[in-house]
XYZ file of C-alpha atoms in Angstrom:
239
model
C 69.485 56.361 -7.973
C 69.110 53.969 -5.067
C 67.471 50.718 -6.113
C 65.207 50.877 -3.052
C 63.953 54.428 -3.595
C 61.604 56.257 -5.943
C 62.445 59.668 -7.473
C 59.485 61.850 -6.484
C 58.903 65.411 -7.658
C 55.380 65.994 -6.276
C 52.978 64.492 -3.742
C 49.612 66.213 -3.407
C 45.910 65.771 -2.751
C 43.256 64.833 -2.086
C 42.156 66.077 -5.482
C 39.879 64.908 -8.302
C 41.171 62.837 -11.206
C 40.553 64.977 -14.263
C 40.763 62.533 -17.168
C 40.612 58.966 -18.379
C 38.944 55.873 -16.985
C 38.566 57.148 -13.412
C 37.630 60.755 -14.228
C 35.893 62.413 -11.296
C 37.378 60.089 -8.661
C 38.924 61.481 -5.501
C 42.595 60.557 -5.389
C 46.022 61.445 -4.068
C 48.833 61.999 -6.578
C 52.420 60.805 -6.535
C 54.355 62.258 -9.471
C 57.676 60.625 -10.276
C 60.624 62.299 -11.979
C 62.150 61.134 -15.240
C 60.747 60.214 -18.632
C 61.962 58.417 -21.744
C 59.832 60.698 -23.979
C 60.110 64.409 -24.770
C 56.617 65.368 -25.944
C 56.634 68.917 -27.277
C 53.374 69.835 -25.514
C 54.055 67.959 -22.268
C 52.124 69.508 -19.362
C 54.596 68.090 -16.840
C 57.912 68.708 -18.595
C 59.307 69.826 -15.235
C 59.570 66.119 -14.390
C 62.307 65.603 -16.982
C 63.651 68.889 -18.381
C 65.879 69.706 -15.409
C 64.003 72.882 -14.476
C 63.022 71.432 -11.085
C 65.833 68.969 -10.469
C 66.341 70.485 -7.004
C 62.803 69.385 -6.068
C 63.423 65.700 -6.798
C 63.504 63.578 -3.648
C 64.582 59.943 -3.461
C 62.031 58.382 -1.129
C 61.366 54.857 0.096
C 57.871 53.434 -0.383
C 57.181 53.824 3.345
C 58.297 57.481 3.275
C 55.917 58.202 0.397
C 53.099 56.415 2.191
C 53.746 58.390 5.386
C 53.613 61.670 3.470
C 50.377 60.660 1.750
C 48.799 59.919 5.129
C 50.031 63.224 6.530
C 48.421 65.096 3.636
C 45.256 63.060 3.192
C 44.709 61.478 6.610
C 41.673 59.186 6.208
C 40.296 61.257 3.334
C 41.355 59.003 0.438
C 41.364 55.374 -0.697
C 42.976 55.825 -4.118
C 46.435 56.947 -5.247
C 47.353 57.950 -8.799
C 50.964 57.353 -9.813
C 51.944 59.777 -12.539
C 55.029 61.264 -14.130
C 57.140 61.602 -16.118
C 56.954 57.914 -16.808
C 56.640 55.779 -13.652
C 57.358 52.713 -15.808
C 61.058 53.583 -15.588
C 60.985 52.406 -11.952
C 61.230 48.757 -11.000
C 61.146 46.929 -7.673
C 60.518 49.888 -5.314
C 57.331 50.725 -7.207
C 56.090 47.184 -6.690
C 56.822 47.558 -2.982
C 54.917 50.853 -2.902
C 51.859 49.362 -4.623
C 51.878 46.398 -2.235
C 52.041 48.787 0.724
C 49.041 50.733 -0.547
C 47.063 47.537 -1.093
C 47.859 46.396 2.449
C 45.954 49.485 3.600
C 43.014 48.918 1.201
C 44.091 51.772 -1.060
C 43.616 51.314 -4.789
C 46.233 52.384 -7.324
C 45.911 54.131 -10.672
C 48.687 54.613 -13.225
C 49.179 56.356 -16.541
C 52.065 55.457 -18.835
C 52.687 55.837 -22.559
C 53.277 52.140 -23.140
C 56.978 52.356 -23.958
C 58.253 50.142 -21.113
C 56.973 46.997 -19.403
C 57.097 46.405 -15.662
C 55.799 43.269 -13.939
C 54.087 45.452 -11.326
C 51.679 46.697 -14.018
C 49.623 43.595 -13.223
C 49.055 44.879 -9.680
C 47.684 48.289 -10.725
C 43.928 48.607 -10.179
C 43.236 51.004 -13.054
C 45.976 51.280 -15.657
C 45.768 53.793 -18.478
C 48.086 53.358 -21.445
C 48.423 56.648 -23.289
C 50.402 56.273 -26.538
C 51.489 59.633 -27.886
C 50.077 61.010 -31.155
C 52.048 62.668 -33.974
C 51.724 66.167 -32.493
C 53.901 65.040 -29.572
C 56.916 64.592 -31.845
C 57.324 61.049 -30.505
C 56.977 57.691 -32.278
C 55.038 54.698 -30.963
C 56.807 51.332 -30.861
C 53.801 49.132 -31.558
C 55.761 45.920 -30.987
C 56.341 47.025 -27.390
C 52.763 48.254 -27.010
C 51.372 44.989 -28.416
C 53.424 43.046 -25.877
C 52.312 45.206 -22.946
C 48.638 44.887 -23.797
C 48.999 41.141 -24.346
C 50.677 40.810 -20.934
C 47.762 42.654 -19.306
C 45.013 40.450 -20.718
C 42.184 40.204 -18.208
C 43.330 43.244 -16.216
C 41.466 46.550 -15.842
C 43.179 48.697 -18.438
C 42.229 51.391 -20.903
C 43.813 53.282 -23.766
C 43.786 57.078 -23.975
C 45.014 59.336 -26.756
C 45.326 63.108 -26.474
C 44.036 64.783 -29.637
C 45.203 68.176 -30.873
C 44.472 68.014 -34.610
C 43.202 65.900 -37.503
C 46.431 63.904 -37.739
C 46.175 62.998 -34.044
C 42.549 61.970 -34.566
C 43.556 59.657 -37.424
C 46.252 58.166 -35.176
C 43.686 57.637 -32.430
C 41.345 55.876 -34.849
C 44.183 53.579 -35.898
C 45.074 52.754 -32.278
C 41.421 52.099 -31.422
C 41.062 49.767 -34.419
C 44.263 47.897 -33.516
C 43.087 47.274 -29.932
C 39.334 47.293 -30.421
C 38.616 45.163 -27.347
C 40.191 47.727 -24.974
C 38.146 50.602 -23.487
C 39.235 53.682 -25.418
C 39.278 57.329 -24.345
C 40.043 60.516 -26.214
C 41.247 63.589 -24.356
C 41.335 67.188 -25.512
C 44.848 68.530 -25.847
C 45.941 71.607 -23.902
C 48.041 73.619 -26.357
C 49.543 75.899 -23.698
C 49.992 74.200 -20.295
C 51.721 77.327 -18.946
C 49.066 79.901 -19.888
C 47.822 81.842 -16.873
C 44.206 82.590 -16.065
C 40.994 80.918 -17.186
C 41.533 78.556 -20.133
C 38.083 76.913 -20.073
C 36.762 78.672 -23.185
C 39.733 77.517 -25.231
C 39.407 73.932 -23.964
C 35.650 73.826 -24.550
C 36.119 74.986 -28.138
C 38.583 72.123 -28.625
C 36.131 69.708 -27.038
C 33.349 70.889 -29.373
C 35.665 70.198 -32.325
C 36.614 66.758 -30.965
C 33.025 65.761 -30.277
C 32.070 66.754 -33.829
C 34.839 64.530 -35.189
C 33.696 61.594 -33.065
C 30.019 62.017 -33.892
C 30.743 61.971 -37.625
C 32.985 58.886 -37.567
C 31.389 55.409 -37.436
C 34.746 53.858 -36.523
C 34.654 55.839 -33.257
C 31.222 54.667 -32.116
C 32.594 53.037 -28.969
C 35.006 55.700 -27.697
C 34.594 58.158 -24.835
C 35.702 61.696 -25.704
C 36.412 63.720 -22.567
C 37.773 67.088 -21.490
C 40.635 67.486 -19.064
C 38.188 68.163 -16.244
C 40.817 69.517 -13.871
C 41.963 72.059 -16.468
C 38.394 73.292 -16.977
C 38.030 73.943 -13.254
C 41.563 74.811 -12.141
C 43.212 75.877 -15.427
C 46.985 75.246 -15.349
C 47.331 75.405 -11.572
C 49.905 73.025 -10.098
C 49.307 70.667 -7.196
C 45.639 69.926 -7.895
């Protein structure tokens, strides 16, 4: 990979951010390819499993910006960088964020907290989403501690996707460990490739999650949310 380019698998929008700290916000999306995790329920496994390797483009920051403007024109002032794990990318991502800021465009990012990048400090709304037991992945809390310490004073949040009781217990532990950080829970989507309307299934999961939160005094300060985009658009790509 060229050191001056970013591996991009999708650019789309304007759309509405469906989860986390900026839920409901109009945004463009830039989805990068590559991830250091292999979550069993990943809803964007195409970014790392090789199934869409022919769709990966190595683009300069200015090329990505030009494509965003072609798609969104003047109809956006926020870009979400997603993946995969964008934290695998170094200097060119910093250049891209600086370019967006030069045009008064704010930047959102979600990463699992497995890698540090200095450009994290330039992100306007940064969501760290450590993966629960159902993912099949393990959290390196030494790394996560360091990342959160390095972002002291920045606008960050933590978000955990919850599929079952074990995930909920993990989320409680993470919330307790970082109790000063805004904390979000998100309903897990057990089948990100199911066709048709999945809203009933997701709302049943949300009812279960809300019941868990309401009954737990250690979760008094959390925000438990649906994946709003999945309620409206199901598993449709590019929204």
